[in-house]
Structure formats: C-alpha cells, structure tokens
Short mmCIF file of C-alpha atoms in Angstrom, two decimals:
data_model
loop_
_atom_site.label_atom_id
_atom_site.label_comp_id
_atom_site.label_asym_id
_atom_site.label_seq_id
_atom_site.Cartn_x
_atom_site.Cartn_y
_atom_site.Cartn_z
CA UNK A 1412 0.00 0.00 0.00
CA UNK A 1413 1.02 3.84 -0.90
CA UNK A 1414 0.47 5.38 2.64
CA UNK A 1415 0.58 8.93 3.62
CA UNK A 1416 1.15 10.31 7.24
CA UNK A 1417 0.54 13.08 8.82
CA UNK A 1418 2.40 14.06 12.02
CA UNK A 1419 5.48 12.03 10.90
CA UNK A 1420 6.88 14.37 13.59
CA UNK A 1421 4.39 13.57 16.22
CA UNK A 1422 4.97 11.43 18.60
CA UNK A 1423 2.77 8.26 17.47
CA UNK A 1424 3.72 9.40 13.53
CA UNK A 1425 7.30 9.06 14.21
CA UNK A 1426 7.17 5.26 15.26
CA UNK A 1427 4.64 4.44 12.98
CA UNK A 1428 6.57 5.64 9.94
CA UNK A 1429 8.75 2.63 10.63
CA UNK A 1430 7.12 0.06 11.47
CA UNK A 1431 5.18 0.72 7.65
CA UNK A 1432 7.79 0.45 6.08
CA UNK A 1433 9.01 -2.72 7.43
CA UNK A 1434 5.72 -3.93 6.83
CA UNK A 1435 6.85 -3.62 2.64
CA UNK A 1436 4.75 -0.42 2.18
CA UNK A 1437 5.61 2.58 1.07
CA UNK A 1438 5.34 6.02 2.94
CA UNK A 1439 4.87 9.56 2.00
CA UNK A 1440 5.25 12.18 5.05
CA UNK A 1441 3.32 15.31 5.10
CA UNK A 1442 4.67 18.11 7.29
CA UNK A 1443 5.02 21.94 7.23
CA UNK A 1444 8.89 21.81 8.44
CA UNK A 1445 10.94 19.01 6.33
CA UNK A 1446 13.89 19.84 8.54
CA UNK A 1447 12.33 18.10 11.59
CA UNK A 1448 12.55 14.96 9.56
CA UNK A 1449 16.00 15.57 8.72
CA UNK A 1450 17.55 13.37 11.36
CA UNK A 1451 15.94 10.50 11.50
CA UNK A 1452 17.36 7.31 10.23
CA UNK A 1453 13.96 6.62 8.10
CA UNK A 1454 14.25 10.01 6.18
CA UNK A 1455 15.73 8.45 2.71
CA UNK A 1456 13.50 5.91 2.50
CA UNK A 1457 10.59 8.19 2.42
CA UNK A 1458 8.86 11.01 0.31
CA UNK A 1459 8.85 14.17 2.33
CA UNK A 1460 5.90 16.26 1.01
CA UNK A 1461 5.56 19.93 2.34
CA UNK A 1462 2.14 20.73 3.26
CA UNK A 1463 0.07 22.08 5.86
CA UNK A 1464 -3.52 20.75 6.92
CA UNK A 1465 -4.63 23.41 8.49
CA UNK A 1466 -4.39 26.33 5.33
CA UNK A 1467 -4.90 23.69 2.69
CA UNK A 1468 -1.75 23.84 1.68
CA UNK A 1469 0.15 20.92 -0.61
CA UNK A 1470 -2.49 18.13 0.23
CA UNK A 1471 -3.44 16.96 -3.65
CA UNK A 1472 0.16 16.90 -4.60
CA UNK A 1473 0.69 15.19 -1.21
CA UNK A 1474 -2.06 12.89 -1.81
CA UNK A 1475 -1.45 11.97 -5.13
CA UNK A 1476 -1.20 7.95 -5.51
CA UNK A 1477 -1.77 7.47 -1.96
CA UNK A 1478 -4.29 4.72 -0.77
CA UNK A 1479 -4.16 4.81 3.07
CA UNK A 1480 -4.01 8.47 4.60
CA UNK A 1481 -3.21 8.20 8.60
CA UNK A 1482 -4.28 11.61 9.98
CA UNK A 1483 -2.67 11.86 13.32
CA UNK A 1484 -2.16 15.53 13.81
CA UNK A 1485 -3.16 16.54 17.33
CA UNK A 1486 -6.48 18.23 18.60
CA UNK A 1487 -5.87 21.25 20.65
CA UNK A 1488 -9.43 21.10 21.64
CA UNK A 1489 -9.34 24.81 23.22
CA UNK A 1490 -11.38 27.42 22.20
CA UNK A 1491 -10.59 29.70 20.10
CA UNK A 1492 -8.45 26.85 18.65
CA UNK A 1493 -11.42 23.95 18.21
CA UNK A 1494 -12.33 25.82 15.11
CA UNK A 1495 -9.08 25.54 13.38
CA UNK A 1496 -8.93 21.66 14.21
CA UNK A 1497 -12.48 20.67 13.03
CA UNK A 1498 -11.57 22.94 9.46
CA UNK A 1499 -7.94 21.02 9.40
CA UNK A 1500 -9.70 17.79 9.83
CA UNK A 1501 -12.59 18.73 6.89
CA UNK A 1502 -9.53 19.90 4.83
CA UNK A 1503 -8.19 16.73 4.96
CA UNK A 1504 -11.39 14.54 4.28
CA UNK A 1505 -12.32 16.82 1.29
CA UNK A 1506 -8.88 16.46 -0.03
CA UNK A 1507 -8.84 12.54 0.28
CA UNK A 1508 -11.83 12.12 -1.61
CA UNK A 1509 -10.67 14.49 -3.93
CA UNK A 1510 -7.55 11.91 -4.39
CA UNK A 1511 -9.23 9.02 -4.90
CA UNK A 1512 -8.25 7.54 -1.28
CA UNK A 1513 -9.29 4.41 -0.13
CA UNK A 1514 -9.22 4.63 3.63
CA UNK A 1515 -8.59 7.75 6.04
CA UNK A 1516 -7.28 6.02 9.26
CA UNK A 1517 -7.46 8.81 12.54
CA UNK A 1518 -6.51 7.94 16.06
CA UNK A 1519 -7.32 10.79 18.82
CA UNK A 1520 -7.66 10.86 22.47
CA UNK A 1521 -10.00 11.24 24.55
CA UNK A 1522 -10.68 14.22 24.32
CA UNK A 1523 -14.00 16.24 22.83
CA UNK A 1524 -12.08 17.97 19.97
CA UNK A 1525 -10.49 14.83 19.01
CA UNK A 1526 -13.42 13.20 18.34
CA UNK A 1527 -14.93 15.40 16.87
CA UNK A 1528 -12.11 15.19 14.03
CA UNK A 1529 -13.08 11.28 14.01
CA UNK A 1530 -16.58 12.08 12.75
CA UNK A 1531 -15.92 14.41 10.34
CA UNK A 1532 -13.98 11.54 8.54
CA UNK A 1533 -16.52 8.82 9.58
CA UNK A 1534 -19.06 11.26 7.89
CA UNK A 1535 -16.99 11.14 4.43
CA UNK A 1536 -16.86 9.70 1.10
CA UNK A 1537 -13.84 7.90 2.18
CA UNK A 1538 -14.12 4.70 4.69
CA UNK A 1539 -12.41 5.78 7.50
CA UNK A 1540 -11.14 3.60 10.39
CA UNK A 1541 -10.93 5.81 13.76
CA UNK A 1542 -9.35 4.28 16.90
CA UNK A 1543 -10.14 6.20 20.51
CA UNK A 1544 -7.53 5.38 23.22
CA UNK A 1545 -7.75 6.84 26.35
CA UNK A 1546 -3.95 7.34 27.27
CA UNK A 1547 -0.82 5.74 25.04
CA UNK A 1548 1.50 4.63 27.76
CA UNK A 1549 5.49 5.28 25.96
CA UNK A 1550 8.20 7.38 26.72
CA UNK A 1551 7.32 10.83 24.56
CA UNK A 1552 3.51 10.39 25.32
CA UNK A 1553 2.12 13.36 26.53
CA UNK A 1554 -0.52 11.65 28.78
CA UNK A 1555 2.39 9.41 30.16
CA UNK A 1556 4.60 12.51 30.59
CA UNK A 1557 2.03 13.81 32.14
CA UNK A 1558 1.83 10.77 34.80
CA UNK A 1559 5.54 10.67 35.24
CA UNK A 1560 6.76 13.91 35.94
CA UNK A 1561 3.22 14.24 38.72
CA UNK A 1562 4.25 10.95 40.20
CA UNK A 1563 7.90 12.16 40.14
CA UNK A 1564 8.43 15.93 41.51
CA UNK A 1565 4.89 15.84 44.03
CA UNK A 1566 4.92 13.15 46.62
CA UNK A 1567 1.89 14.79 48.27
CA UNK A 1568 -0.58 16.18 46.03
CA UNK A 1569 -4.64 16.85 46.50
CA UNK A 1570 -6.74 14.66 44.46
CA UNK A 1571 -8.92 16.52 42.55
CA UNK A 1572 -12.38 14.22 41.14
CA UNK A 1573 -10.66 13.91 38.01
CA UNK A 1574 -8.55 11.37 39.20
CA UNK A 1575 -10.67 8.84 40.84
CA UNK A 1576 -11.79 8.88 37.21
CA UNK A 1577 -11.09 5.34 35.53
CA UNK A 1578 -9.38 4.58 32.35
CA UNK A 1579 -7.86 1.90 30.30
CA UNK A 1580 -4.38 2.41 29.56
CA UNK A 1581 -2.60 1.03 25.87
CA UNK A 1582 0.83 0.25 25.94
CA UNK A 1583 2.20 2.29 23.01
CA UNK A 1584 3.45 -0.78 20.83
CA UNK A 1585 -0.18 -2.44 20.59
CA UNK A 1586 -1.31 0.62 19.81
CA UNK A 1587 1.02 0.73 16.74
CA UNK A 1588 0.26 -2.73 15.73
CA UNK A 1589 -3.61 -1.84 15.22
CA UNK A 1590 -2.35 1.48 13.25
CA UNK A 1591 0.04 -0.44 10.79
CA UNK A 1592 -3.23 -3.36 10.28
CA UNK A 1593 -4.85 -0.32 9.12
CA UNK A 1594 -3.26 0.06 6.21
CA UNK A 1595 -4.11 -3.36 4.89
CA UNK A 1596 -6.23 -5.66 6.83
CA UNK A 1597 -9.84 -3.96 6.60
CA UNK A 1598 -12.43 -4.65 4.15
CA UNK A 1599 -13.58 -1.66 2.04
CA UNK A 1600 -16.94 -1.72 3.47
CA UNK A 1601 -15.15 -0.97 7.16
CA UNK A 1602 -16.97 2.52 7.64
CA UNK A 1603 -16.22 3.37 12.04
CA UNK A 1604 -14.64 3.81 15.30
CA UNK A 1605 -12.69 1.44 17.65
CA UNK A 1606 -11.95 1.40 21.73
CA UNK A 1607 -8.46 0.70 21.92
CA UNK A 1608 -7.18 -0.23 25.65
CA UNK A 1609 -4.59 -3.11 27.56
CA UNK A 1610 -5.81 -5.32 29.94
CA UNK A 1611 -6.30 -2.73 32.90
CA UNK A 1612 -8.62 -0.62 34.07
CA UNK A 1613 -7.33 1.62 36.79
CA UNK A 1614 -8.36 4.80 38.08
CA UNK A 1615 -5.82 7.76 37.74
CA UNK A 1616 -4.52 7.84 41.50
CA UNK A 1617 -4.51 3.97 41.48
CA UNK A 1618 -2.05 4.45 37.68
CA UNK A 1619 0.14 7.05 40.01
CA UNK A 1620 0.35 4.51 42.48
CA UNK A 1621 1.51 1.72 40.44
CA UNK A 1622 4.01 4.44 38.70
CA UNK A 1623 5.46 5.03 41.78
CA UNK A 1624 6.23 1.46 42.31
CA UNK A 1625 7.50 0.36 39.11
CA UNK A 1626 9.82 3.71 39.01
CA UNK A 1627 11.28 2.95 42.50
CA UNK A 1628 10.03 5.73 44.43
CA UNK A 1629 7.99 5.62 48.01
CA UNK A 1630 4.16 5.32 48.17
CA UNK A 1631 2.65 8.27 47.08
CA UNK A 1632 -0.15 10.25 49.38
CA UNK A 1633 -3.13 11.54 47.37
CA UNK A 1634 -5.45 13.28 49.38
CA UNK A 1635 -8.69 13.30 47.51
CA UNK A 1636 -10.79 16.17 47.14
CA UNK A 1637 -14.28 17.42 45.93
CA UNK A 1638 -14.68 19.33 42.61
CA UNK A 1639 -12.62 18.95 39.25
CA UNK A 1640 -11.74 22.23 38.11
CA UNK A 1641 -9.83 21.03 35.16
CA UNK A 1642 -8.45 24.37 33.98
CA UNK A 1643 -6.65 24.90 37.70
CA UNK A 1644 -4.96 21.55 37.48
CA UNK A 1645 -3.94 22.22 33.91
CA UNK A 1646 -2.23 24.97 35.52
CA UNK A 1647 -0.77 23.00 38.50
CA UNK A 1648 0.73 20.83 35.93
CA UNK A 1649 2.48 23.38 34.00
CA UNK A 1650 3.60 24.83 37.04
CA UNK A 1651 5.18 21.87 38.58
CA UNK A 1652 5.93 19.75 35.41
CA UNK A 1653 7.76 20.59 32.16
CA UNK A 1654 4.40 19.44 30.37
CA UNK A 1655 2.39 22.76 29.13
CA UNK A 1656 -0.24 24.15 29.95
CA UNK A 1657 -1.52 23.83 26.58
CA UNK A 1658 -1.10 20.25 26.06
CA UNK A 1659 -1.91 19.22 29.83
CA UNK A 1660 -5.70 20.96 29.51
CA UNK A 1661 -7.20 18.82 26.80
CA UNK A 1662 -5.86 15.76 28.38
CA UNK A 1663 -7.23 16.44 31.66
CA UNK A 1664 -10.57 17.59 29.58
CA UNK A 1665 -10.86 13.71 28.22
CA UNK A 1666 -10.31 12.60 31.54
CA UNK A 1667 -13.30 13.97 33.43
CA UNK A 1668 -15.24 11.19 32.81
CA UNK A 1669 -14.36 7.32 32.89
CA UNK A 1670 -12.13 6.38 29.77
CA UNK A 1671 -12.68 2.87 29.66
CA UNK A 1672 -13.74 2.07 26.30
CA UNK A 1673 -17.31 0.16 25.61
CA UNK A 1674 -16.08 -2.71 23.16
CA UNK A 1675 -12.99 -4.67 21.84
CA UNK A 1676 -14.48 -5.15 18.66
CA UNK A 1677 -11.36 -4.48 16.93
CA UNK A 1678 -10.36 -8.21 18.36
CA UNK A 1679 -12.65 -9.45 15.01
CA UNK A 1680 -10.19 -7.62 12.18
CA UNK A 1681 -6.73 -7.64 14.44
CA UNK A 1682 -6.79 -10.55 17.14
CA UNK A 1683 -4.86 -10.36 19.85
CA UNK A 1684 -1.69 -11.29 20.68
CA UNK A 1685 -1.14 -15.10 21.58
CA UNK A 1686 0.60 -13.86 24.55
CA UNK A 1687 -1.80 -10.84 25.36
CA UNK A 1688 -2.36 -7.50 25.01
CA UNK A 1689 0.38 -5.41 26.82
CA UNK A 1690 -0.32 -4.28 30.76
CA UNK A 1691 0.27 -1.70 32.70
CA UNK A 1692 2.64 -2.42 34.56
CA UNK A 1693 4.70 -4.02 31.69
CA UNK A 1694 4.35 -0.52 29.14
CA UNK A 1695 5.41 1.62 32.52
CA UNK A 1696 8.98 -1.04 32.69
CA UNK A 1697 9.28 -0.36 28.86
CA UNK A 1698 8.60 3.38 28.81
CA UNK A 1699 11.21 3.76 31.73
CA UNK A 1700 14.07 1.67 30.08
CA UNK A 1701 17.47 3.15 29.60
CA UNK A 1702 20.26 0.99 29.50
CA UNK A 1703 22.85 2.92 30.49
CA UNK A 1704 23.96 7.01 29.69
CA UNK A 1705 24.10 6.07 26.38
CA UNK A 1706 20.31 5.37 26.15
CA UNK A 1707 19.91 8.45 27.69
CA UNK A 1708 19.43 10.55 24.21
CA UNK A 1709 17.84 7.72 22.79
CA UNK A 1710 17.82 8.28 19.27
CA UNK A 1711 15.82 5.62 16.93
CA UNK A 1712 19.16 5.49 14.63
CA UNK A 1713 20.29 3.56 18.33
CA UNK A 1714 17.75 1.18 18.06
CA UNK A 1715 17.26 -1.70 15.66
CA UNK A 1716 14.55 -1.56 13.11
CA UNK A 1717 11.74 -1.63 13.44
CA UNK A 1718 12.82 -0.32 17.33
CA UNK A 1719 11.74 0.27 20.34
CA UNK A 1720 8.45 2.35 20.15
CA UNK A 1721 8.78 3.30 23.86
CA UNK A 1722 12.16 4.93 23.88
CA UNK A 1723 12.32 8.37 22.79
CA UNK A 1724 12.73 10.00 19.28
CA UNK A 1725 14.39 12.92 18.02
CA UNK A 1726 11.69 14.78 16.99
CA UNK A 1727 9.80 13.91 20.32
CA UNK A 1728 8.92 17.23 22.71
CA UNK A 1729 11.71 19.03 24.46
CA UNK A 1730 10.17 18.14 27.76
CA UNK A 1731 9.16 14.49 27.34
CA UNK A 1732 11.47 11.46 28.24
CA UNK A 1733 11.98 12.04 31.95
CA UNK A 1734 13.98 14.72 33.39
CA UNK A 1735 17.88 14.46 32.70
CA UNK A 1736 20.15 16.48 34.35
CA UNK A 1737 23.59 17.00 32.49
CA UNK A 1738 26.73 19.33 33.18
CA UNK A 1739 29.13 19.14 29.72
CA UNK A 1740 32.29 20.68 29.38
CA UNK A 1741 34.99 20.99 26.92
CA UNK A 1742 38.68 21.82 26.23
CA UNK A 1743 41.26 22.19 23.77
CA UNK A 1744 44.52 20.41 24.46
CA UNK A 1745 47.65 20.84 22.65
CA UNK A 1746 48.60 17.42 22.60
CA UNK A 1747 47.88 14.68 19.95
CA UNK A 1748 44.34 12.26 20.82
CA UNK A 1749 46.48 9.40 21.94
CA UNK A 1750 47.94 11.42 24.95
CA UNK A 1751 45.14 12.88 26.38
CA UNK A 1752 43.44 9.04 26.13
CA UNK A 1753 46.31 7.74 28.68
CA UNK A 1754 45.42 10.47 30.61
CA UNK A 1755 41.61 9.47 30.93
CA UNK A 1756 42.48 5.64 31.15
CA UNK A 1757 44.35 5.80 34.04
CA UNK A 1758 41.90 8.23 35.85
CA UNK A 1759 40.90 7.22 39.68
CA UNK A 1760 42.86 5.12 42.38
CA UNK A 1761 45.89 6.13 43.20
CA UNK A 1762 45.97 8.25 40.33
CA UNK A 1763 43.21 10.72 41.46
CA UNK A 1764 40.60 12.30 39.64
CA UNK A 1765 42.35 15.35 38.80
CA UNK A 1766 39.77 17.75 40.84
CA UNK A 1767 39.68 19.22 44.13
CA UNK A 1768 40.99 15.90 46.20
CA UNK A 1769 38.99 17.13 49.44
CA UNK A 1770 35.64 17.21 47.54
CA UNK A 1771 36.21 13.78 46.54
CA UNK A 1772 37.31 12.63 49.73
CA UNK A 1773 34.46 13.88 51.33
CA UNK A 1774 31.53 12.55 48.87
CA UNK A 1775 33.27 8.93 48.89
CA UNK A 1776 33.47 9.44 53.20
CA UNK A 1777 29.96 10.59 52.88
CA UNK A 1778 28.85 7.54 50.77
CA UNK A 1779 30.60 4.84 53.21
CA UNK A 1780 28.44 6.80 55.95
CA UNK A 1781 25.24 5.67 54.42
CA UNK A 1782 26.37 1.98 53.43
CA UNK A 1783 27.99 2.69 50.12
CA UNK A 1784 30.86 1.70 48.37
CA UNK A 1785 33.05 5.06 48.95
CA UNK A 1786 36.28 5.38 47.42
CA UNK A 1787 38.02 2.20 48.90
CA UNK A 1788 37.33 0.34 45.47
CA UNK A 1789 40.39 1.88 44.11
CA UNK A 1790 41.48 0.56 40.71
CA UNK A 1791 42.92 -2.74 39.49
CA UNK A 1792 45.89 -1.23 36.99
CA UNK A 1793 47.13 2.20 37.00
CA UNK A 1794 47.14 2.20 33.13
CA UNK A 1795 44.46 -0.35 31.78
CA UNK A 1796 40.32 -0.01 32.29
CA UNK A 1797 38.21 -3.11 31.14
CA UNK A 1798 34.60 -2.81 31.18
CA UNK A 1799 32.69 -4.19 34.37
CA UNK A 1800 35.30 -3.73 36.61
CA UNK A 1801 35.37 -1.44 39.42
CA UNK A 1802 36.86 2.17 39.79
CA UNK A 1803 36.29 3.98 43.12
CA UNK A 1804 32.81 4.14 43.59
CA UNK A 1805 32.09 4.05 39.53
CA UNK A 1806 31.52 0.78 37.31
CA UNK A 1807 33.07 0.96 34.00
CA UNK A 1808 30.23 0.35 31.57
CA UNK A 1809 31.73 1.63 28.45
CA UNK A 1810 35.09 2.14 26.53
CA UNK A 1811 36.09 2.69 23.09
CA UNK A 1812 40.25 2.35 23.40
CA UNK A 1813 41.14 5.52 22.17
CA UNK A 1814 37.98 7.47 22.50
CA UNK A 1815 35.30 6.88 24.88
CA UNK A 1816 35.51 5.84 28.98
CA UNK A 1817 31.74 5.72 30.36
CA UNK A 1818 31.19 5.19 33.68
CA UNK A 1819 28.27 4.25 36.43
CA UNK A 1820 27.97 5.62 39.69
CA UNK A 1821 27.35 2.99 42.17
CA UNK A 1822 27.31 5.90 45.41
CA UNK A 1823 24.07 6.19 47.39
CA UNK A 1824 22.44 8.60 45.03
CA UNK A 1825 18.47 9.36 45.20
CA UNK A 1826 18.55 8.85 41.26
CA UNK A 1827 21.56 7.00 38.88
CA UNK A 1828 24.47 8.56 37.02
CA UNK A 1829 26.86 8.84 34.48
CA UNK A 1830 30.37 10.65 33.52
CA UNK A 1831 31.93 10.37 30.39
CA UNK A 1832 34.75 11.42 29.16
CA UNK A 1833 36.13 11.29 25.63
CA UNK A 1834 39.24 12.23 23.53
CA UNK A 1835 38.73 13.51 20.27
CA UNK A 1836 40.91 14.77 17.70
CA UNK A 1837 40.92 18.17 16.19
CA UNK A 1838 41.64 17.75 12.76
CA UNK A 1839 45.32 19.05 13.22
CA UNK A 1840 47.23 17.33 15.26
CA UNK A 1841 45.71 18.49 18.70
CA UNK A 1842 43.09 16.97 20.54
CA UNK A 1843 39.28 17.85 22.49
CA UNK A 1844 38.68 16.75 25.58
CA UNK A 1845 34.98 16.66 26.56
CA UNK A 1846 33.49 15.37 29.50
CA UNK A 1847 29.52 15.04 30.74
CA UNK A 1848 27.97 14.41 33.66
CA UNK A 1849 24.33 12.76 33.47
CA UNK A 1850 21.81 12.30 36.60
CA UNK A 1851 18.57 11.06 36.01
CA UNK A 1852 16.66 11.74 38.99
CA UNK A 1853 14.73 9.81 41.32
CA UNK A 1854 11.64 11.40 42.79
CA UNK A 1855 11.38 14.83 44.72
CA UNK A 1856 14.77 14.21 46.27
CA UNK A 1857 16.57 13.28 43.06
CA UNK A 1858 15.96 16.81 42.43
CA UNK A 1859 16.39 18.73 45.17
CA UNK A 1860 20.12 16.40 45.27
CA UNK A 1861 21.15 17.62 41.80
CA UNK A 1862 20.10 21.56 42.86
CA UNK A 1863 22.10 21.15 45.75
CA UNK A 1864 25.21 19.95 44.63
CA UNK A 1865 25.08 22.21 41.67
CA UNK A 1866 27.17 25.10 42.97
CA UNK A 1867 29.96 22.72 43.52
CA UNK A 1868 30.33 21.53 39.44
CA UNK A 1869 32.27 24.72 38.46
CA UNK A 1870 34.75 23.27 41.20
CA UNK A 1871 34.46 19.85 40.94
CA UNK A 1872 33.70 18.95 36.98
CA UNK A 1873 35.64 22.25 35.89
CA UNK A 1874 38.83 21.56 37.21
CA UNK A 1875 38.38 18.10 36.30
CA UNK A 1876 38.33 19.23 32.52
CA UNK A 1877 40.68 22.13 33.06
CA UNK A 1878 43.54 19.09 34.29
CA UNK A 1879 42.86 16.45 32.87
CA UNK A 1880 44.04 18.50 29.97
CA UNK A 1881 46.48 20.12 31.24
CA UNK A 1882 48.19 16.55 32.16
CA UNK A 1883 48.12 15.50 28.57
CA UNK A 1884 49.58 18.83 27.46
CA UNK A 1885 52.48 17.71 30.25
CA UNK A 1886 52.83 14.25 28.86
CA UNK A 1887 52.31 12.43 32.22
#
C-alpha cells in the first residue's frame, strides 16, 4: 500500500513511519517543516511532502497515488483553537476524496475535539477507520509525561475528582500494531470507530500509584478532594511539570469522565496477541528503560529496526522522556588524541581524579556513611580499564580504546548517574577533551540532590576538565 502520514513528527507518527515500512509499504510524510525529519534514520527511505492541513496547503500533490491516509495531527481542543482543528480535519477529508483515497485512518484521544475530528472523517466519502484510546503509555507520550513527571516531583498532592476517574491504559506498541493493520487488513466496506485499551482498568490515583512502584520511588499520598476544576490543574501541571499548559488541559478535559472504552471489537479484524495484550505495569517497565547514559538521548538510529516504540525520538517534545540532568564541558589540548586518552584511562585510584581531592574525599566518606561503596574500590591497573570492573565508587560500563571511557555511579544517590569522558581529535594534530555528567533523577529528592550539589560543578567537573588536559599537554 502507498500510505501517507501526517504528524510524521508527532509522537505516534514518528514510530509508525517505521514500522510501515518494514511492513513492505511505502510512505509519503506530510509536514510543514521538512527539517524536523532531517535526522531521523527513516528520512531516505521516504517522500517528504511539504504541506500544511490546516491552510490547505500541498495536500493533492501530497495525496497523489496514496491509498491509506493516517491523519494523526493533534487536537488542541481549546477554544478559540477547536475551530481551526475541526476545518484542518474537513480539509483533509475533502482532499482525500478528492484523491481518490481508499481509507482515512485517525486515532485521537479522549478528548471532545479529538473526536470530533473522528466524525468528520466517519461522515466522508472515504471509509475511515478511527481508533479512541484513552492514554498511550510510551516514553514521549504526553498523557504518560504527564503521569511521570506528577508521580515524580509531588509526593503529596490533593486529588482533585478527576482522578478517581477510571481509564484503560494502551501500551504504546499495541497501539502501533492496530495502526500499521490499518493500512491493509480492513475490508472496504469498514466505515467506524474502535476502543483501543490493555488489559487494565485503573483509576488515575490507582495508575500514580503503580508508577510510583515500578519507578522505585515511596508510596505516594493523594489526598482526595471534591470538585474537578480542570483548567486549575492544567495549571498545576504546568507549574510543577515541564508538560504545558496547553497540552496538559485537553488531556485532563478527556479525563473527566471514565475512559474505559465500551467494546474490543477491533479483536474481530486484528486478534490479539497469543501472549496478550500489553499491561500496565509491563508498558510503565518499557517506557522507563534506559540501558545505560548512552540510552539516555535515545535516538531511533540507536535502536534496531523496526525499534523500540517506547524509547524516545528525536523529533519527540523538548520536555518528554523524563527529566535528565547534564553538566558538559569541553577543552582544547595541545597534545595529539592518543595522549590525552592515557590520561583518561588511568583516571581514579591512586591516580586521582584530577579535581579538588577534598571534595572527593568527602563525597566517597559521605557515601561509606550511608552503606555505600566510597572510594576504597580503588582501581585494578594504574594504566588499563576493562569494562565491568570497578573504579572507586564508579563501574566501567563503556570504553572505546582511544575514545570513549563511560562510567556508572554505584554511590548512594536518590537517582543513577553517568560521567563520560572522551578524547577527540581536532583535525590538526591536537586533541578535544569533553566530558559530561548525566543524573537522572529519582523522585522529589533526586531533584532537590542535583540543585544542591550544583554550585559545587564549576569546582568539581571544571577543574576536572581544566587538568585532565592540562596533564596530557604535560605528557604524564
């Protein structure tokens, strides 16, 4: 099948793209900024049409030849804004009718303006298959993102009537599996709209709850209260998470009533899995994944195709993925690549760390005060690192001979971390030395930690950088 998608940028777009084209069809991408598609690893093995919904801009040259169009652009579903959805959703029904289309697939939310986009294109010339879930649960989700960074920065919060509210939860890679059947699996006559949920039906305190426990952190209290006020909570959320305003509203707007679906009738066209649909629990361990700092960034080019469709993506929001903390420094050294790398191999132990001794003295003290490791570890060669083995109180996780030394902190740390440190060469003759610190946080304290310690980087990471290099420059 010739498919077009819209909000190939998206979050949902951006793993579906993918997982069409390793289905053997081929993909055409509408979007108003090609340069957001410039990075990832799927780009040359797409058409890239420029187009906008919303003006009526570029849509018959974009839907020329196509037979499934996948219309997954967003609903604001905020006044004065609901006007401007329900016209880019008519633009785009007109327009595939126009084309000769022979099935408009739509997923949306539950929220109003969402569905309201569903019916314009169940009220068209064009079948249309439109699939309502209640919250995709995935790293880069908004209503997920939503759920982590609450459960996250507010142990304590007031529990508006909203959240007693129930809803049924899909992880975000069965959700994908119904979108790519789409394309190919429905009979013409197909003309409607499908629940699409997992196994659970929680309410929203109860999915905070769980969150907490999956994620590591201590029990949440949610004191519940009367009333909803949906447009104060929006607030509260922008407020205390990095989710806006904007996007937090409509999804607290869908959520004022149960979300639990009234059918599986999708089951008849796309059975289930032999093993199940996806729980709760399950899509919460996937969407929290990171092997390591170097799943950190996830970047679908990291992952193997078709990928993971719970780790992040390039053109995902700023603020999704989880908060991560980083402090990155660089310097120029006078001295060729291979230098400065002896330098950063035989970093630790008896050799030191190159920064402010007492600092490091004191945090590995500190550490063997609260049952960690501390610094007694030391290191097993003065000159040679292998991966797994021990340094102070870090693991070595990574190294590239020549290039790259990752490692883990294994301190008592209300969250986990990284520091790498890498030699790179200049181009003539010289080297870079660059060096990053990562901390991914761990509830309200993993926070407040990182804040606190903050003052100290200039000190601490600074002179670290400042000689480190100036040791290769010496030759030692």
């Amino acid at each position: 099948m010739r498919c077009l998608v819209t909000g190939a940028t998206g979050y949902v777009g951006g793993r579906l793209v993918p997982r069409l084209l390793a289905a053997g069809h081929e993909v055409r991408c509408l979007t108003r900024d090609p340069r957001r598609l410039r990075d990832v690893p799927w780009a040359p093995k797409v058409d890239v049409a420029l187009g906008d919904v919303a003006r009526d801009v570029g849509l018959a040259e974009a839907l020329a030849g196509i037979d499934v169009a996948y219309y997954l652009i967003p609903a604001h579903g905020q006044d004065p804004i609901e006007d401007a959805d329900r016209l880019a959703a008519l633009n785009f029904a007109i327009a595939c009718e126009a084309a000769g289309v022979q099935r408009i697939v739509h997923l949306h939310g539950p929220q109003p303006a969402g569905r309201e986009a569903g019916d314009i294109f169940l009220r068209c010339a064009v079948p249309a298959v439109v699939f309502r879930a209640a919250m995709i649960i995935g790293s880069g989700s908004a209503s997920f993102e939503m759920l982590r960074y609450l459960t996250e920065r507010v142990p304590v919060m007031l529990a508006p009537a909203w959240m007693r509210n129930r809803v049924r939860p899909i992880a975000v890679r069965d959700a994908l599996r119904y979108l790519v059947a789409a394309a190919a699996v429905f009979p013409p006559p197909v003309n409607r709209a499908f629940d699409l949920g997992g196994p659970d039906v929680l309410a929203y305190v109860e999915l905070m709850r769980r969150y907490a426990q999956i994620a590591g952190l201590r029990p949440r209290a949610l004191v519940p209260v009367r009333g909803s006020a949906p447009w104060l909570s929006a607030h509260w959320v922008g407020l205390v998470t990095p989710v806006p305003h904007r996007v937090a509203r409509p999804l607290i707007d869908g959520l004022r009533r149960d979300a639990v679906g009234g059918e599986h009738d999708i089951a008849r066209y796309v059975p289930d899995p032999h093993d199940g649909l996806t729980g709760f629990d399950t899509a919460v361990t996937l969407a929290l994944r990171k092997i390591g700092a170097g799943d950190v960034e996830t970047r679908w080019s990291n992952a193997a195709v078709p990928g993971a469709p719970s780790d992040p993506l390039p053109t995902d929001p700023s603020w999704s993925g989880g908060t991560v903390y980083r402090d990155e420094r660089t310097r120029a050294v006078a001295a060729p690549p291979e230098r400065l790398w002896r330098v950063i191999e035989a970093i630790g132990g008896d050799n030191g760390w190159h920064s402010f001794p007492l600092a490091w003295s004191v945090r590995g003290r500190l550490d063997r005060l609260v049952g960690g490791v501390g610094l007694r570890r030391g290191r097993r060669d003065p000159a040679r690192l292998y991966v797994g083995e021990a340094l102070d109180f870090w693991r070595v996780e990574e190294i590239v001979p020549g290039s790259l030394l990752r490692l883990r902190a294994e301190m008592k740390l209300p969250g986990r971390a990284w520091l790498e440190l890498r030699a790179l060469g200049d181009g003539r003759g010289g080297a870079v030395y660059a060096q990053r610190a990562i901390f991914l946080p761990r509830g309200l304290a993993g926070h407040a930690y990182w804040w606190a310690v903050a003052p100290f980087h200039a000190f601490v990471f600074g002179g670290m950088a400042r000689n480190i290099a100036r040791a290769a420059l010496a030759g030692s």
